JSON list of C-alpha atoms in Angstrom, two decimals:
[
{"chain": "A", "resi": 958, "resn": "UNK", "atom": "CA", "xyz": [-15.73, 13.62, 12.87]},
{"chain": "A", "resi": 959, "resn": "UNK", "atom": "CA", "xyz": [-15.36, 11.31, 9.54]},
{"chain": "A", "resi": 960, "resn": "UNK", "atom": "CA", "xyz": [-18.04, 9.12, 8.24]},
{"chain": "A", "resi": 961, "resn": "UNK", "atom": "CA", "xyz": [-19.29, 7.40, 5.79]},
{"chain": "A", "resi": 962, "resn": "UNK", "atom": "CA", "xyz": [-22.62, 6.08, 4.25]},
{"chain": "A", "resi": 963, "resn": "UNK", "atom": "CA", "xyz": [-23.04, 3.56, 1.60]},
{"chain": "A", "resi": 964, "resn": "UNK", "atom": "CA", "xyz": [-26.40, 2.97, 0.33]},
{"chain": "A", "resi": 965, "resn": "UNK", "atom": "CA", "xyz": [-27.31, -0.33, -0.02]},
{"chain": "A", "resi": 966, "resn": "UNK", "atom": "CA", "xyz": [-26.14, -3.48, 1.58]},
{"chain": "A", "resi": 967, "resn": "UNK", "atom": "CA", "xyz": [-26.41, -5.21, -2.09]},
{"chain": "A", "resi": 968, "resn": "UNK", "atom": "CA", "xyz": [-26.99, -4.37, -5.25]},
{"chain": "A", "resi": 969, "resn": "UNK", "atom": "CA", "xyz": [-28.19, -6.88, -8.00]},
{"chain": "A", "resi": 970, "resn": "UNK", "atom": "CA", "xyz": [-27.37, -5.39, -11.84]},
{"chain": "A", "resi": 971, "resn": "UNK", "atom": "CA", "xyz": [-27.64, -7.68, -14.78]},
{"chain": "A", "resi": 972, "resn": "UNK", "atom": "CA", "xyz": [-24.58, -8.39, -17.01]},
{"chain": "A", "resi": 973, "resn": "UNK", "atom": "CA", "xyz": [-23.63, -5.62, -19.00]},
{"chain": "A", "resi": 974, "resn": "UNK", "atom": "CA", "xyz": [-25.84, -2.90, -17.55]},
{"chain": "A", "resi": 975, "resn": "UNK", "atom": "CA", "xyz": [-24.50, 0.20, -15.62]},
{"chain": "A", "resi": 976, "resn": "UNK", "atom": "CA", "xyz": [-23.13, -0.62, -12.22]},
{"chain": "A", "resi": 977, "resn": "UNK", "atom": "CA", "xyz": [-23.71, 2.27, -9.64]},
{"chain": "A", "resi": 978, "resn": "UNK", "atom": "CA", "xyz": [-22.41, 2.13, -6.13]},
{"chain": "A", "resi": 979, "resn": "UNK", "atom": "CA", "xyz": [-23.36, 5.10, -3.72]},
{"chain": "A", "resi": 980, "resn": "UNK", "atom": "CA", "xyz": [-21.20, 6.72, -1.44]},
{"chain": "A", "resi": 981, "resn": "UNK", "atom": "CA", "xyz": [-21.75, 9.98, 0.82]},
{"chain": "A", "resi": 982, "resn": "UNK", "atom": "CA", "xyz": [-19.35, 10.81, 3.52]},
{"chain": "A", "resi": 983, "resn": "UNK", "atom": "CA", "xyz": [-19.02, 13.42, 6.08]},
{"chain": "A", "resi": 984, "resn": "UNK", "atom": "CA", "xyz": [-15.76, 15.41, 6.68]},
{"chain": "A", "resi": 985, "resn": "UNK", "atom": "CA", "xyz": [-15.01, 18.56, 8.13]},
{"chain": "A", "resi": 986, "resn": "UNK", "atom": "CA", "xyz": [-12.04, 19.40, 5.89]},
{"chain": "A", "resi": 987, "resn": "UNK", "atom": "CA", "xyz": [-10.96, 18.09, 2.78]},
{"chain": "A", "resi": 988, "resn": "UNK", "atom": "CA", "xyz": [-10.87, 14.55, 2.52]},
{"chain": "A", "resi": 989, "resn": "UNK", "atom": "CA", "xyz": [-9.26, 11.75, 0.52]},
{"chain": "A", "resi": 990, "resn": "UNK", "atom": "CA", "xyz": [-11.31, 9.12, -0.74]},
{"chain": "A", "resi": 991, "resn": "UNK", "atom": "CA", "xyz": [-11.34, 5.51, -1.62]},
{"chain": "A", "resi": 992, "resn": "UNK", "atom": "CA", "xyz": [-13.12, 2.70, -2.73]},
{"chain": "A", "resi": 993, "resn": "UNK", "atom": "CA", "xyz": [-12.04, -0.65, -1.72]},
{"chain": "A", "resi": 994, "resn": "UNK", "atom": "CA", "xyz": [-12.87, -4.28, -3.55]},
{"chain": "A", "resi": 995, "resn": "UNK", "atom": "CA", "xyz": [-13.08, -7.54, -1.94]},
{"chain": "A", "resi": 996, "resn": "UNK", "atom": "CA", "xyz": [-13.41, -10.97, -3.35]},
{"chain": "A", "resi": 997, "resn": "UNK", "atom": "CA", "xyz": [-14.48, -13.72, -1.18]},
{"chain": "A", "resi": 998, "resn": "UNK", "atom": "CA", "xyz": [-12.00, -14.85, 1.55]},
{"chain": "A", "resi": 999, "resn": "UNK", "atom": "CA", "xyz": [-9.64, -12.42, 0.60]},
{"chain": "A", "resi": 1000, "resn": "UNK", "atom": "CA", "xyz": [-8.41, -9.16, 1.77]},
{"chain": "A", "resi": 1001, "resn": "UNK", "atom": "CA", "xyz": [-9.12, -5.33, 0.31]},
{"chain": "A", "resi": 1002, "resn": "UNK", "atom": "CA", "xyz": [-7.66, -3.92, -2.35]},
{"chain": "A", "resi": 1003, "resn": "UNK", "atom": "CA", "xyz": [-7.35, -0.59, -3.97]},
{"chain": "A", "resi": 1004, "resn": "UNK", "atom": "CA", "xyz": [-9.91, 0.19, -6.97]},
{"chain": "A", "resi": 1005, "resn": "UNK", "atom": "CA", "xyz": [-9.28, 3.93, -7.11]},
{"chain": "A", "resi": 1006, "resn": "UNK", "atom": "CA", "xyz": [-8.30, 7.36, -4.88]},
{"chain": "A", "resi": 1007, "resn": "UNK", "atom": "CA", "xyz": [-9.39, 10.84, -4.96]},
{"chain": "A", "resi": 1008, "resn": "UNK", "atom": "CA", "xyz": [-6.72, 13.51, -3.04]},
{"chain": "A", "resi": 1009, "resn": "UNK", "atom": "CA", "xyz": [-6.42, 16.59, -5.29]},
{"chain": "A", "resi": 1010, "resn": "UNK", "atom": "CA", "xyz": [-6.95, 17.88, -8.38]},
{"chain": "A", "resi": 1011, "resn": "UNK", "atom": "CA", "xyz": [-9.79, 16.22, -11.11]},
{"chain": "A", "resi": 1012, "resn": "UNK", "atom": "CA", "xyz": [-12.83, 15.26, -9.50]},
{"chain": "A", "resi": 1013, "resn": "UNK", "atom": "CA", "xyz": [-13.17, 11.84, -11.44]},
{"chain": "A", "resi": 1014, "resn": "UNK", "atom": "CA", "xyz": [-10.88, 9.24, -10.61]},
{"chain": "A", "resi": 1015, "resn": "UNK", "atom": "CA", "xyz": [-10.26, 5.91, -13.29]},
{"chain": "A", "resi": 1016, "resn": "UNK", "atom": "CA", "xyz": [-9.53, 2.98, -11.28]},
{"chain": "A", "resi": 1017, "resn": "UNK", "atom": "CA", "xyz": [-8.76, -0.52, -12.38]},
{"chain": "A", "resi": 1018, "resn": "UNK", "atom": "CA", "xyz": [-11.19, -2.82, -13.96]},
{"chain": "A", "resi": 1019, "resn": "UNK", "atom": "CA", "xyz": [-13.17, -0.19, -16.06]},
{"chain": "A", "resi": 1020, "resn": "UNK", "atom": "CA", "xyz": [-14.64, 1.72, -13.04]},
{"chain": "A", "resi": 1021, "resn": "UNK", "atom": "CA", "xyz": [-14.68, 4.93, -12.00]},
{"chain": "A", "resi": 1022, "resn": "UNK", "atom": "CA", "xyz": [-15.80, 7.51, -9.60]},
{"chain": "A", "resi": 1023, "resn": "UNK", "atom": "CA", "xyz": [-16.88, 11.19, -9.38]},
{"chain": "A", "resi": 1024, "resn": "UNK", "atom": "CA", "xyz": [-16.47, 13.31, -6.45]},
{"chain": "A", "resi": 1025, "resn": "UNK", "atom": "CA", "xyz": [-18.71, 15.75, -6.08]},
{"chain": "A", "resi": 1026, "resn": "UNK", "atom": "CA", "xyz": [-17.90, 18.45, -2.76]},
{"chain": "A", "resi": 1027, "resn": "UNK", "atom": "CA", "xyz": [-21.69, 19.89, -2.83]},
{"chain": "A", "resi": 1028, "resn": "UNK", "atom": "CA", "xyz": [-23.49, 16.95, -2.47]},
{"chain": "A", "resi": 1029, "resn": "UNK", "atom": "CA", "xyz": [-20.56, 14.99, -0.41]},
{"chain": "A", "resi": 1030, "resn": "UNK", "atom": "CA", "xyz": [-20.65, 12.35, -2.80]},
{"chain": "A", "resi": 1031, "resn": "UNK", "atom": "CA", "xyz": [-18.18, 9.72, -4.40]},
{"chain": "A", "resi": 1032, "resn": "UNK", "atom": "CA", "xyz": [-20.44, 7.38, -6.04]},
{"chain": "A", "resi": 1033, "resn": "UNK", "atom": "CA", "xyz": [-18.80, 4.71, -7.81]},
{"chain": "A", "resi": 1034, "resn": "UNK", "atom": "CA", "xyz": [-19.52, 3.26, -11.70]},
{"chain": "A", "resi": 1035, "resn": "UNK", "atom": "CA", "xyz": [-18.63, 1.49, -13.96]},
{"chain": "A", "resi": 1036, "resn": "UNK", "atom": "CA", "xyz": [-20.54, 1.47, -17.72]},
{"chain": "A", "resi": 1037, "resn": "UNK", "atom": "CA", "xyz": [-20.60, -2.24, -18.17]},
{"chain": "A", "resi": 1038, "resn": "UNK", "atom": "CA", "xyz": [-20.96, -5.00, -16.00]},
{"chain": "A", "resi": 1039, "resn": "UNK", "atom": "CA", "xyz": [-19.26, -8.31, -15.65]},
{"chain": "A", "resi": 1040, "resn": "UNK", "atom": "CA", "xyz": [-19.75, -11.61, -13.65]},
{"chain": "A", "resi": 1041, "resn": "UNK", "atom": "CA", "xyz": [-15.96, -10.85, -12.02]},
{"chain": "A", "resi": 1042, "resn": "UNK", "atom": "CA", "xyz": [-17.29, -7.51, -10.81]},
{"chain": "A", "resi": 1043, "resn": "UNK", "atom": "CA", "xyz": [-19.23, -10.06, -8.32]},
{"chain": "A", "resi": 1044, "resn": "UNK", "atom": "CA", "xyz": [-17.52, -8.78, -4.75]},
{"chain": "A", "resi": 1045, "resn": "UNK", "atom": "CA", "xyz": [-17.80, -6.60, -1.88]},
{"chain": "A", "resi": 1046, "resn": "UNK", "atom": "CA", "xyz": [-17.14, -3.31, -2.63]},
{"chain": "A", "resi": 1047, "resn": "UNK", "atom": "CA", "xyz": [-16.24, -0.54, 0.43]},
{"chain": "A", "resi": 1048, "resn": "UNK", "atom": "CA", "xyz": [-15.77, 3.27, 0.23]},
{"chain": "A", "resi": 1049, "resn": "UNK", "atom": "CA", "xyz": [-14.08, 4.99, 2.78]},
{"chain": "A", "resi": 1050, "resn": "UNK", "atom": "CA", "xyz": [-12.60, 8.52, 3.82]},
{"chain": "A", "resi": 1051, "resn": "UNK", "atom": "CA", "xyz": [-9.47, 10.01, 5.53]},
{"chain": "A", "resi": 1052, "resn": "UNK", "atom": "CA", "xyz": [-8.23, 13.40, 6.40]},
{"chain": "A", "resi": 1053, "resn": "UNK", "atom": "CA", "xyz": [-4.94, 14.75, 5.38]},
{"chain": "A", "resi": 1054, "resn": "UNK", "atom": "CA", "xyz": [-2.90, 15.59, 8.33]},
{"chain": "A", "resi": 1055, "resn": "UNK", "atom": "CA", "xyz": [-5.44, 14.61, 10.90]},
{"chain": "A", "resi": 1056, "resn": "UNK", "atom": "CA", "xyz": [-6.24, 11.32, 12.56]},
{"chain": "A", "resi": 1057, "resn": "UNK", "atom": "CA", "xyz": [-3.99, 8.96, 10.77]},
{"chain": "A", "resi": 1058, "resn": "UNK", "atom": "CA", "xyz": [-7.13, 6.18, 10.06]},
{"chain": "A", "resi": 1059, "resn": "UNK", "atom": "CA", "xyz": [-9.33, 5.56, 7.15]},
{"chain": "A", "resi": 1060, "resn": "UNK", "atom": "CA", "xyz": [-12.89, 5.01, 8.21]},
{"chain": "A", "resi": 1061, "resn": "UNK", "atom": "CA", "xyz": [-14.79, 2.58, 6.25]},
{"chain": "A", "resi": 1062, "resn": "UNK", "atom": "CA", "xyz": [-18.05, 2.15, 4.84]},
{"chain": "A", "resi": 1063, "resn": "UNK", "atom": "CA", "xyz": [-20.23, -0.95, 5.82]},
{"chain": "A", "resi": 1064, "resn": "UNK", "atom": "CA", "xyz": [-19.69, -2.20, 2.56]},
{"chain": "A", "resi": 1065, "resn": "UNK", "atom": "CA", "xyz": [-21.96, -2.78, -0.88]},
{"chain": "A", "resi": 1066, "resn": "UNK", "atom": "CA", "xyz": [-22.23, -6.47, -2.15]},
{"chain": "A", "resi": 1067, "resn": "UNK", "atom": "CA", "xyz": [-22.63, -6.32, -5.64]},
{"chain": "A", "resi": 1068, "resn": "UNK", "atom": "CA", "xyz": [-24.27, -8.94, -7.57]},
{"chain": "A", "resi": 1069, "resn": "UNK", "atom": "CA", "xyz": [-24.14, -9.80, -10.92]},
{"chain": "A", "resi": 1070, "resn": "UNK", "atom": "CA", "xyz": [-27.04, -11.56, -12.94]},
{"chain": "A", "resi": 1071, "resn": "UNK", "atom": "CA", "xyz": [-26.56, -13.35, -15.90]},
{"chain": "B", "resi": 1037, "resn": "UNK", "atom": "CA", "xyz": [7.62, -8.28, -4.76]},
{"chain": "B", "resi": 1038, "resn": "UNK", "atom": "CA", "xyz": [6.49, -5.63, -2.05]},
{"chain": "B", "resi": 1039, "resn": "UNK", "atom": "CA", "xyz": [3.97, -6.67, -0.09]},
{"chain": "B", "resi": 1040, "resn": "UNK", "atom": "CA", "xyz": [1.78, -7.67, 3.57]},
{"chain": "B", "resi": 1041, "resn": "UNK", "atom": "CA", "xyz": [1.54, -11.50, 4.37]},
{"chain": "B", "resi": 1042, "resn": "UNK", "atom": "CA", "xyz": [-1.01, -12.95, 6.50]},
{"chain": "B", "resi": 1043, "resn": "UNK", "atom": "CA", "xyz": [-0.51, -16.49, 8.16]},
{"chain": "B", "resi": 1044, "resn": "UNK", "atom": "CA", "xyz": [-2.09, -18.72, 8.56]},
{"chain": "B", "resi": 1045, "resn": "UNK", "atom": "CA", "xyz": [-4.83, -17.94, 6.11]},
{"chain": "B", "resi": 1046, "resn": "UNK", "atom": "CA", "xyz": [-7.08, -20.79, 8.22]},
{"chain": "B", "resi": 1047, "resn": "UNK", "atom": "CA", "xyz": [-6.59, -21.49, 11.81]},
{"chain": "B", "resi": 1048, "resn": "UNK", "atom": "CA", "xyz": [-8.37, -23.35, 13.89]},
{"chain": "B", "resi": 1049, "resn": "UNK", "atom": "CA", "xyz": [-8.61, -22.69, 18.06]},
{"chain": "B", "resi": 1050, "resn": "UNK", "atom": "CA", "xyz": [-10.00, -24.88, 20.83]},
{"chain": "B", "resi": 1051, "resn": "UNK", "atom": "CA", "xyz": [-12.26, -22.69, 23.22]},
{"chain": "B", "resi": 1052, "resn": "UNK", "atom": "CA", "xyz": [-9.70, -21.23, 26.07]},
{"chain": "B", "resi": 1053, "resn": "UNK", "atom": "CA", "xyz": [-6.74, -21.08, 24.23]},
{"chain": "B", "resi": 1054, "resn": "UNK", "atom": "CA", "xyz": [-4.71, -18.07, 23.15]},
{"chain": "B", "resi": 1055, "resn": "UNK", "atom": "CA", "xyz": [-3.82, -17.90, 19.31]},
{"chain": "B", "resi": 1056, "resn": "UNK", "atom": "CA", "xyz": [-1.31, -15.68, 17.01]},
{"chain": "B", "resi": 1057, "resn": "UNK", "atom": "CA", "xyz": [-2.05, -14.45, 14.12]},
{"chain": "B", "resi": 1058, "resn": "UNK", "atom": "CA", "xyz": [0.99, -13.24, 11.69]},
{"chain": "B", "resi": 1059, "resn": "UNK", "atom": "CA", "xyz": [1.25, -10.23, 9.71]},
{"chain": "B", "resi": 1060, "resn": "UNK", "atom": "CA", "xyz": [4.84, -8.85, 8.13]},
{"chain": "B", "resi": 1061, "resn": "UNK", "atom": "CA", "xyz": [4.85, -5.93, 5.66]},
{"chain": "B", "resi": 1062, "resn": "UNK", "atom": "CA", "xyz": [8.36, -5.33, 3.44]},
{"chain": "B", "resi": 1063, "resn": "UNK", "atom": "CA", "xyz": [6.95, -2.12, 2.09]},
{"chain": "B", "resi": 1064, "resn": "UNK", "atom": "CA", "xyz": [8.99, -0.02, 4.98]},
{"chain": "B", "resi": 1065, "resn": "UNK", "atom": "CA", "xyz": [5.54, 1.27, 5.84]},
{"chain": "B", "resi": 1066, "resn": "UNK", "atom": "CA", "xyz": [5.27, 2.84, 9.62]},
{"chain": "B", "resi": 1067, "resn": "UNK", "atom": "CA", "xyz": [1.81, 2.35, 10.30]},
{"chain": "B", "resi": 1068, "resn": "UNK", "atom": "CA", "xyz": [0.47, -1.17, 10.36]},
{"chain": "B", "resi": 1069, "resn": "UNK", "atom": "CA", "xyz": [-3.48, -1.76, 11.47]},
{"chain": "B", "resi": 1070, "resn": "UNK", "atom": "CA", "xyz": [-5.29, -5.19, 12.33]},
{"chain": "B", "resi": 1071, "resn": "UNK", "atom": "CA", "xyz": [-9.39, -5.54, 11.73]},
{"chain": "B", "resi": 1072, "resn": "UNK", "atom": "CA", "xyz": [-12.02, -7.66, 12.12]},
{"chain": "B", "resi": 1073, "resn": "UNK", "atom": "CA", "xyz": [-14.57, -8.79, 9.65]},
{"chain": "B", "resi": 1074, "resn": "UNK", "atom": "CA", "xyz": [-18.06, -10.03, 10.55]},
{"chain": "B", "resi": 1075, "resn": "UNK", "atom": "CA", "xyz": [-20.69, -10.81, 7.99]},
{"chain": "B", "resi": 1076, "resn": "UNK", "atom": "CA", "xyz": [-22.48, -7.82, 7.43]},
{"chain": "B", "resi": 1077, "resn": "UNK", "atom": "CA", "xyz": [-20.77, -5.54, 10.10]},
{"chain": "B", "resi": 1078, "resn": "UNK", "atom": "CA", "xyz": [-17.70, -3.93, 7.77]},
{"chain": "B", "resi": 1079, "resn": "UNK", "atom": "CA", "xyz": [-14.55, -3.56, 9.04]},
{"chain": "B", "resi": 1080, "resn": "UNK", "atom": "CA", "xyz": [-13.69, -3.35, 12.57]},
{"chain": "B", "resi": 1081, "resn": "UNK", "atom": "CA", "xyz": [-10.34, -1.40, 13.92]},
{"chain": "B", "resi": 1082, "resn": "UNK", "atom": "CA", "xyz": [-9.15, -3.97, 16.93]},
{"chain": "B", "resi": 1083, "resn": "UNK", "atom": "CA", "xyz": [-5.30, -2.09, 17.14]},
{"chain": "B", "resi": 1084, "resn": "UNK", "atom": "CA", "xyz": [-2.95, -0.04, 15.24]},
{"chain": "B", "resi": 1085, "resn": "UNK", "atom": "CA", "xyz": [0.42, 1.11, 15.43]},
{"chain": "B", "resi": 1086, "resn": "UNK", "atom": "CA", "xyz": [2.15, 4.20, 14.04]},
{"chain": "B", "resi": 1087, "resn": "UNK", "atom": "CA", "xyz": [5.58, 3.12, 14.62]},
{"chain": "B", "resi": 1088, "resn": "UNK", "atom": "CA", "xyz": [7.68, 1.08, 16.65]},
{"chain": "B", "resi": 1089, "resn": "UNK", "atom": "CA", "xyz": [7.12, 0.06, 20.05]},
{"chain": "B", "resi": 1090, "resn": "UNK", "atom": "CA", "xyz": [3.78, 1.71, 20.02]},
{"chain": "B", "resi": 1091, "resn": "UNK", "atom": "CA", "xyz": [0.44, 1.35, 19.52]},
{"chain": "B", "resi": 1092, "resn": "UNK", "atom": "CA", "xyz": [-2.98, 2.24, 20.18]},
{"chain": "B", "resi": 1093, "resn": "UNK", "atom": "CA", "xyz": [-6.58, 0.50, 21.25]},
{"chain": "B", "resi": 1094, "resn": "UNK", "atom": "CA", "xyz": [-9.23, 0.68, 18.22]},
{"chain": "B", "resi": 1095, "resn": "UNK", "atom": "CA", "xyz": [-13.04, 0.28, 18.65]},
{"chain": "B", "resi": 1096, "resn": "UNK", "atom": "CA", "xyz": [-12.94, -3.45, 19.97]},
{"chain": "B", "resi": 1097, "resn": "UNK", "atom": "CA", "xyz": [-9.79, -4.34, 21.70]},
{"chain": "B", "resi": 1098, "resn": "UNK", "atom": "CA", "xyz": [-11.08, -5.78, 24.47]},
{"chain": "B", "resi": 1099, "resn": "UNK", "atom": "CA", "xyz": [-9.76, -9.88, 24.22]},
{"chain": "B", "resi": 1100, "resn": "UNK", "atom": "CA", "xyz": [-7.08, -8.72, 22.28]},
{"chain": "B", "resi": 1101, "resn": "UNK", "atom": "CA", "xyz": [-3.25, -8.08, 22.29]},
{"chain": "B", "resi": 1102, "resn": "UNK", "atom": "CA", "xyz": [-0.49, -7.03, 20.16]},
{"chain": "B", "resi": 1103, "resn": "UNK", "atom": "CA", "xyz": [3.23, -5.67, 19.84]},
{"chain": "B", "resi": 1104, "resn": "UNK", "atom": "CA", "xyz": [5.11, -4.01, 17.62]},
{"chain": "B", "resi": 1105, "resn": "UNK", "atom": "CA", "xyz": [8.73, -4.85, 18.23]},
{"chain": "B", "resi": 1106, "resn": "UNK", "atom": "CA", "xyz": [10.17, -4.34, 14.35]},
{"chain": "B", "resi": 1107, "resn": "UNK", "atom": "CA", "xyz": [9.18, -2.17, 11.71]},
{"chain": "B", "resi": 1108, "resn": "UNK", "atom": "CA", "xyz": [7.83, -5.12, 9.38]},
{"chain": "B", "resi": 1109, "resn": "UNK", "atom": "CA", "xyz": [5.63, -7.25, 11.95]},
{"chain": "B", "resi": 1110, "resn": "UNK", "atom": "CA", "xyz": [2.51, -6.34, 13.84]},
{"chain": "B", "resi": 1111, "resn": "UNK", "atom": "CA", "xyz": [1.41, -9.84, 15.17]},
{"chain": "B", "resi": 1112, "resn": "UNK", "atom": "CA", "xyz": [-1.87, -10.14, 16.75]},
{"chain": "B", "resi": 1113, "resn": "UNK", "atom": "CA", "xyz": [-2.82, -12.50, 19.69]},
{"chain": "B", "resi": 1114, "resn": "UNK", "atom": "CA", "xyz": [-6.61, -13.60, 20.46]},
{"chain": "B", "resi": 1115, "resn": "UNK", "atom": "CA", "xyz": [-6.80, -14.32, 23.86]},
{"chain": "B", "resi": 1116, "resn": "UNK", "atom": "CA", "xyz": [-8.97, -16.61, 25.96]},
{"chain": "B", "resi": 1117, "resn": "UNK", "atom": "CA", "xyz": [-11.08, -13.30, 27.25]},
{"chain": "B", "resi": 1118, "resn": "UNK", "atom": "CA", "xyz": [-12.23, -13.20, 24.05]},
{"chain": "B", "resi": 1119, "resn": "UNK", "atom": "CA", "xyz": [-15.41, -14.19, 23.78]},
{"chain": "B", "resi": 1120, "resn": "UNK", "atom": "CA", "xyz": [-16.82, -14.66, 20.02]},
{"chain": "B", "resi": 1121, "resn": "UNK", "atom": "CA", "xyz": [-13.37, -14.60, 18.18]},
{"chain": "B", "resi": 1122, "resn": "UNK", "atom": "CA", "xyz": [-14.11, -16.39, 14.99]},
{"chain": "B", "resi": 1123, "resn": "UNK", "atom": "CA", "xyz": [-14.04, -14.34, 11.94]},
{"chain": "B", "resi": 1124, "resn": "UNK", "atom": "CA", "xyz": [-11.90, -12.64, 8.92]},
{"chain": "B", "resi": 1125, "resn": "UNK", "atom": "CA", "xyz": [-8.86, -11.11, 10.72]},
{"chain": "B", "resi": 1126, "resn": "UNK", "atom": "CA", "xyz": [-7.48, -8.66, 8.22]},
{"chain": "B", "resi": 1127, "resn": "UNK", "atom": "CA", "xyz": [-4.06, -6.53, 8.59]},
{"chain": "B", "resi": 1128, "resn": "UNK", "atom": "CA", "xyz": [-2.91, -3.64, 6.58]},
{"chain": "B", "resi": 1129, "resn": "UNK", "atom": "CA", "xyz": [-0.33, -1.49, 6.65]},
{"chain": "B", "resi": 1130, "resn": "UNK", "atom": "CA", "xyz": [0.59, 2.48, 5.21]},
{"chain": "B", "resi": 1131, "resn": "UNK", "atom": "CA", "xyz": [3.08, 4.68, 4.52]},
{"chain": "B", "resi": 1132, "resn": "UNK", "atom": "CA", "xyz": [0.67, 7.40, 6.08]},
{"chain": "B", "resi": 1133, "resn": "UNK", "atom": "CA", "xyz": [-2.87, 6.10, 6.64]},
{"chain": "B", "resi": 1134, "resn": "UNK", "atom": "CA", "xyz": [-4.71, 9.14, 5.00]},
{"chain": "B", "resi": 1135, "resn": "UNK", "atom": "CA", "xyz": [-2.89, 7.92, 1.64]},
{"chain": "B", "resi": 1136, "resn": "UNK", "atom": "CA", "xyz": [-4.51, 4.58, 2.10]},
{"chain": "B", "resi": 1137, "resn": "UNK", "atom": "CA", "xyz": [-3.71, 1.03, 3.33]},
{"chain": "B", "resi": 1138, "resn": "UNK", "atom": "CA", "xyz": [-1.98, -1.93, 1.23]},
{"chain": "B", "resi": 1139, "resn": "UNK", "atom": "CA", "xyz": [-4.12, -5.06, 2.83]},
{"chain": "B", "resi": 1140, "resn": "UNK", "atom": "CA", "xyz": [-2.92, -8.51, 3.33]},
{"chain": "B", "resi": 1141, "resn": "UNK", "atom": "CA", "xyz": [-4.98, -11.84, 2.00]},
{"chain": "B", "resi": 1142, "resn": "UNK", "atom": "CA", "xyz": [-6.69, -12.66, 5.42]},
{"chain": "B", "resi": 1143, "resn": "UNK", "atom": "CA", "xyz": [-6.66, -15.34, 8.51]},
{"chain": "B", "resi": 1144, "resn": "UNK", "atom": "CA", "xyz": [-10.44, -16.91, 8.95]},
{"chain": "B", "resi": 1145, "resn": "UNK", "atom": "CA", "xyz": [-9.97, -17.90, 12.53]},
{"chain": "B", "resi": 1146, "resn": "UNK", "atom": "CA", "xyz": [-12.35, -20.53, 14.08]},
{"chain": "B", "resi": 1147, "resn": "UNK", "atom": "CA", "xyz": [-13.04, -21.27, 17.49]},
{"chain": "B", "resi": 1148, "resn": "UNK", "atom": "CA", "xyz": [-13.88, -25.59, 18.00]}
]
């Protein structure tokens, strides 16, 4: 079975310093992965995706994400914060050919200090 | 524009009534998924569909209903039997849902 961890409910990083978002997941075969943003009262939307091929994936907005197969990883980062990086951020996994479904992550509300 | 419309975005539902929420998708994607959002408790699968005039139960169906009579609409009713229904109803939809979902905005539902 598919799962995924994401340490910490919120994260606080001041403006301009490195944002780092943790993901681990669990998957018995290869797996896609994904991180997911979401800004108040609106829905998800796609930041970046790992299938094949290089391990670290450039998304939108200057962030980026490394996956890493020994320590079932896909931590998220981005070198620079900003106050619009303020947002709910969720990884989540699949599994080519198998169960159709992403499963999510709890979620990681990133905060932004001035 | 491609894309996955929610309506309303707010609705509003006296206690013991049933309510429909919209979703339509004009990205000719088969699968189509509905979830629900609680502060603090991620995303939770309700139903999802694979392709017409089909669909399955997710983790927490129970109060809910849907159908899935064309391609581009997965509409999803909240009935009476359920019993805390307010929240962030979100529906998505996918070509194949290991390549991802394309989400729509959001209804916030509230029971009165």
């Amino acid at each position: 079975a598919q799962s995924v961890t994401q340490l910490g409910s919120h994260v606080s990083v001041s403006e301009g310093a490195l944002v780092l978002l943790r993901c681990n997941y669990s998957s018995s075969v290869p797996p896609y992965l994904f991180w997911y943003v979401q800004y108040p009262n609106q829905g998800l939307q796609l930041l970046l995706k790992y299938t094949t091929g290089a391990t670290l994936v450039k998304g939108i907005n200057g962030f980026e994400a490394e996956f890493k197969k020994s320590e079932t990883s896909f931590h998220l980062t981005k070198p620079s914060a900003h106050m619009s990086d303020a947002a709910e951020y969720f990884c989540a996994v699949s599994q080519m050919n198998r169960d159709d479904k992403i499963i999510f992550g709890k979620g990681t509300r990133l905060h932004i200090l001035p | 524009d491609g894309g996955i419309t929610q309506s309303p975005k707010y609705l509003f539902r006296k206690e013991g009534q049933n309510v429909t929420l919209s979703c339509e998708q004009n990205l000719n994607h088969d699968a189509m998924y509905w979830y629900r959002q609680d502060p603090g408790q991620g995303l939770r699968l309700i139903y999802y569909s694979q392709i017409v005039n089909d669909f399955q139960k997710g983790d927490i169906a129970e109060g809910y209903s849907v159908s899935r009579e064309k391609k581009e609409s997965f509409p999803l009713t909240v009935t009476s039997a359920q019993k805390n229904p307010t929240a962030f109803y979100l529906c998505a939809s996918s070509i194949k849902g290991y390549y991802g979902y394309t989400f729509g905005s959001g209804t916030r539902l509230t029971v009165v």
